[in-house]
């Protein structure tokens, strides 16, 4: 089991390295290839050539790409100094460079956004797990019944309707028409938990609706498969009550595939729920990424991409470990 | 059962059992008018090919169709003077795994992959003995594992099904089924997934345990050899119906139904000289949604034309004294055909 | 019958087991571990044994679906042990395989016609009357309705699907067919139909079969010669009647006695004569030293642990009857391990 864990961790680290290399390559090689000058992007349009050259020196845009990548990696691990003669700027680890647009350090900028995205993703996840799994299980048990059909139709709608539709519609109803909820504004949890909660209700529901639909369908399919398994029949043949048969024997294996999907979904969301954040004006990683793309702010795009990749790889790692814990066949293979 | 006896019922009595499944393609008539009985200490072999209704019959006895909303079961199932078709779900559940237990074909898929073998046996014991604490139940489970011949039962208790060999897994499954001393044990193809040498061990084990516990055993199998090894009585099923039943010796030595002849003619046997060719039944088993009219076997029966159209229009009844058969051919003609045409080719 | 179509010498297939961080090889599953055998033109060689004995792997090596880790495979005098996929292409015309599971060995999205004609197209075989006609002839040959060439596998029953598999194997008119448990997934009556079909086709097309199965009765019925395998080795091989009348290897004896006899009258005798083997087959990762069967053998002595018995003619057996045992079983020998005679029914 230990070797299994170590192997997974090493895999994860290698994956992250590859991701950094590729994204770095794309974001810094493309401007070069297309002839646009990162230094120009950095400093803005109206600048004298001397200033541009200074920036170029300081940021090392003239170095070969692998040198730039090496410095970038070093910055993440140990921090780095940007120097042009006596003009030295120290960027502490983990350093992701400076925003082109605002000249702020990228790392603290993104760190500020993480709690917003984290609140949104985790809250929605709790909601969609509860909704998706319970409706999925009920549908599977009452297959073909009214509840089943109603739940699956709603689920179909949930999968098909985009967030900007459901999000804006629910805002229109609950915020503007009924006035039950405040106009979205992120309030940090530590500042005022009640406000944090109230302000996030709509984004949570909107995001959860989308995922709950997928999870309900997935849970239903898995449960139906599991209910047909021989060992479920054995559990019944032993005389176990239906509650134990479903709740213990069927659910345990019926939900295992959900772990994988959930890990990946959550990992992806933690890298920014672009649409939901935009619709509800939540300044999280997704919002940040969108703004950065509009402004061609390469360091921020790179930073968000890396954080997203980190979350996905990390979630994958957790999923692998959880699987080993759930399924003895993986653990004892 | 002699006529003078008080109206004592056999230990297990099935009367006119019908099992239907409503599917999108139509109604599957899985079992039609099945009637038979079994006493304690005896073994009944049910033989048939896939789709003959043999497994469905046994699942119906255990009431395992109750959770399938598309299943309709009618008729009577009497277990020790208790009628099970009309009983409530809860009544049947209490008997399941207690008074009547079942072992299945593939012990790997029949055991839960995520729970230890020991814990699954403990669970089976405690559901029928609610007062018993975990420690006692654990001892009971280990005791059962030892009884079915699993070495180092204390250690194996904590293993998962995939860590057992095929034979050991089936032993564990048997331990689980017998943990509550069931009076009726149904074994559904218990050795089909096993190698012959392991099959011999398992059949031996079932025989020994039956002697020890005196339970009634229903052995469901497609393998006539396995039936001949264990069964006192034999039931041959085809297209959801019992087409022949009687004492094992009679059915094997004087088989009456052309389908039974076909089954015997299909299998090469180690105890006979090698034949040049096998004599299989022609064609394939019928669809249970569109059973042929008349005798369900008539499209495959080489003798169906011999009684005018009766085979094509009229369902033959199961008739006879101890050895019963559902066939339109007159008894004398059947005996003649068997002696002259069938027996020499077996 | 004397010409060898296929010959293997010292055939080995080891599947590596890796462990730890760097996938170090820590051992190997010795699925096939040193087999010498030949398949004669026109015969049916039966390969029996229980699960894990390596019989299926052997079959796959014969067709070179697998590459051996040791030893040589010679087909019609040509060494094919390590030929590449392209080099093997001509061989695929001569050697075909029939599989156990008629449900998973046919692509559900292809029609029967395209399944059966695929080998013809891949090998660029000219079909003078057209592909469709060729397929229909094949369908008819295996007892299926030639009109059904446009149907999909799921529209057929298990037995019919196995016939489709046979038609596909026959399409190239091969010399050798390796049939891996071709009837074990089928119902008894269907099994017999397929066995008869295989028999007829052999006669009609001069086919050579390697018939791999765990069912000793079926193997006896169809084979001319039979090889018994245990834990990656051939422990006994002989002409069919020789083997079934005078089994020499204790494992063969145990295997045969374990087959239930469909005769309740002889039940007691069958049970009395039965050799009940104890324990499980040892792991092919760490097979026992010397004779691999010794851990479960009632005749085993010290020499069995130290010296591996060669596969040679023993006692007064004919030259074709080879047994790998230091202490071959003599007829009417009292066999320890049988149940005491007094066991009541």
Coordinates of N, CA, C and O in Angstrom, one line a residue, chain B residues 170-171 174 187 189-192 194 196-210 219 221 223 225-230, chain C residues 258-261 271 274 276 339:
Chain B
X170 N -16.3 -21.3 -2.8 CA -17.6 -22.0 -2.8 C -17.8 -22.6 -1.4 O -18.9 -22.7 -0.9
X171 N -16.7 -23.1 -0.8 CA -16.9 -23.6 0.6 C -17.3 -22.6 1.5 O -18.2 -22.8 2.4
X174 N -20.9 -21.9 1.1 CA -21.7 -23.0 1.7 C -21.7 -22.7 3.2 O -22.8 -22.9 3.9
X187 N -29.2 -25.4 -4.0 CA -27.9 -25.2 -4.6 C -28.1 -25.0 -6.1 O -28.5 -25.9 -6.8
X189 N -26.6 -24.7 -9.5 CA -25.3 -24.9 -10.2 C -24.1 -24.6 -9.4 O -23.2 -23.9 -9.7
X190 N -24.0 -25.3 -8.2 CA -22.9 -24.9 -7.3 C -21.6 -25.3 -7.7 O -20.6 -24.8 -7.2
X191 N -21.4 -26.1 -8.7 CA -20.1 -26.6 -9.1 C -19.8 -26.2 -10.6 O -18.7 -26.6 -11.1
X192 N -20.7 -25.5 -11.2 CA -20.5 -25.3 -12.7 C -19.2 -24.4 -12.9 O -18.6 -24.6 -13.9
X194 N -16.6 -24.5 -11.3 CA -15.4 -25.1 -10.6 C -14.8 -26.2 -11.5 O -15.4 -26.8 -12.4
X196 N -13.2 -29.9 -12.2 CA -13.7 -31.2 -11.8 C -13.2 -31.7 -10.5 O -14.0 -32.3 -9.7
X197 N -11.9 -31.6 -10.2 CA -11.5 -32.2 -9.0 C -12.0 -31.4 -7.8 O -12.3 -31.9 -6.7
X198 N -12.2 -30.1 -8.0 CA -12.8 -29.3 -6.9 C -14.3 -29.6 -6.8 O -14.9 -29.7 -5.7
X199 N -14.9 -29.8 -8.0 CA -16.3 -30.2 -8.0 C -16.6 -31.4 -7.2 O -17.5 -31.5 -6.4
X200 N -15.7 -32.4 -7.3 CA -15.8 -33.6 -6.6 C -15.7 -33.3 -5.1 O -16.5 -33.9 -4.3
X201 N -14.8 -32.4 -4.7 CA -14.7 -32.1 -3.3 C -16.0 -31.4 -2.8 O -16.5 -31.7 -1.7
X202 N -16.5 -30.5 -3.6 CA -17.7 -29.8 -3.1 C -18.9 -30.7 -3.0 O -19.7 -30.6 -2.1
X203 N -19.1 -31.5 -4.0 CA -20.3 -32.5 -4.0 C -20.1 -33.4 -2.8 O -21.1 -33.7 -2.1
X204 N -18.9 -33.8 -2.5 CA -18.7 -34.6 -1.3 C -19.1 -33.9 0.0 O -19.7 -34.4 0.9
X205 N -18.7 -32.6 0.0 CA -19.0 -31.8 1.2 C -20.5 -31.6 1.3 O -21.0 -31.8 2.4
X206 N -21.2 -31.3 0.2 CA -22.6 -31.2 0.3 C -23.3 -32.5 0.8 O -24.2 -32.4 1.7
X207 N -22.8 -33.6 0.3 CA -23.3 -34.9 0.7 C -23.1 -35.1 2.2 O -24.0 -35.5 3.0
X208 N -21.9 -34.9 2.7 CA -21.6 -35.0 4.1 C -22.4 -34.1 5.0 O -22.9 -34.5 6.0
X209 N -22.5 -32.9 4.6 CA -23.2 -31.9 5.4 C -24.7 -32.3 5.5 O -25.4 -32.1 6.5
X210 N -25.2 -32.8 4.4 CA -26.6 -33.2 4.4 C -26.9 -34.3 5.4 O -27.8 -34.3 6.1
X219 N -30.9 -29.6 -5.8 CA -29.7 -29.4 -6.6 C -30.1 -29.1 -8.0 O -30.6 -29.9 -8.7
X221 N -29.0 -28.1 -11.7 CA -27.8 -28.2 -12.6 C -28.2 -28.6 -14.0 O -29.3 -29.1 -14.3
X223 N -25.9 -30.5 -15.5 CA -25.0 -31.6 -15.6 C -25.7 -32.9 -15.1 O -25.8 -33.1 -13.9
X225 N -24.5 -35.8 -14.8 CA -23.6 -36.5 -13.9 C -23.7 -36.0 -12.5 O -23.8 -36.9 -11.6
X226 N -23.8 -34.7 -12.3 CA -23.9 -34.2 -10.9 C -25.2 -34.7 -10.3 O -25.3 -35.1 -9.1
X227 N -26.3 -34.7 -11.1 CA -27.6 -35.1 -10.5 C -27.5 -36.6 -10.1 O -27.9 -37.0 -9.0
X228 N -26.9 -37.4 -11.0 CA -26.8 -38.8 -10.7 C -26.0 -39.1 -9.5 O -26.2 -40.0 -8.8
X229 N -25.1 -38.2 -9.2 CA -24.2 -38.4 -8.0 C -25.0 -38.2 -6.7 O -24.8 -38.8 -5.7
X230 N -25.9 -37.2 -6.7 CA -26.5 -36.7 -5.5 C -28.0 -37.0 -5.3 O -28.4 -37.2 -4.2
Chain C
X258 N -12.7 -38.0 -10.9 CA -13.6 -36.9 -10.4 C -14.8 -36.7 -11.2 O -15.7 -36.0 -10.8
X259 N -14.7 -37.1 -12.5 CA -15.9 -36.8 -13.4 C -17.1 -37.6 -12.9 O -17.1 -38.8 -12.8
X260 N -18.2 -36.9 -12.6 CA -19.4 -37.6 -12.2 C -20.0 -38.4 -13.3 O -20.1 -38.0 -14.5
X261 N -20.4 -39.6 -13.0 CA -21.0 -40.5 -14.0 C -22.5 -40.4 -13.9 O -23.1 -40.5 -12.9
X271 N -18.2 -43.1 -6.2 CA -17.7 -42.4 -5.1 C -16.6 -43.1 -4.4 O -15.6 -42.5 -3.9
X274 N -13.3 -42.8 -6.3 CA -12.9 -41.4 -6.5 C -11.6 -41.1 -5.7 O -11.5 -41.4 -4.5
X276 N -10.0 -38.2 -4.1 CA -10.2 -36.8 -3.7 C -8.9 -36.1 -3.5 O -8.2 -36.4 -2.5
X339 N -12.0 -42.9 -0.9 CA -12.8 -43.0 0.3 C -12.8 -44.5 0.8 O -12.7 -45.3 -0.1

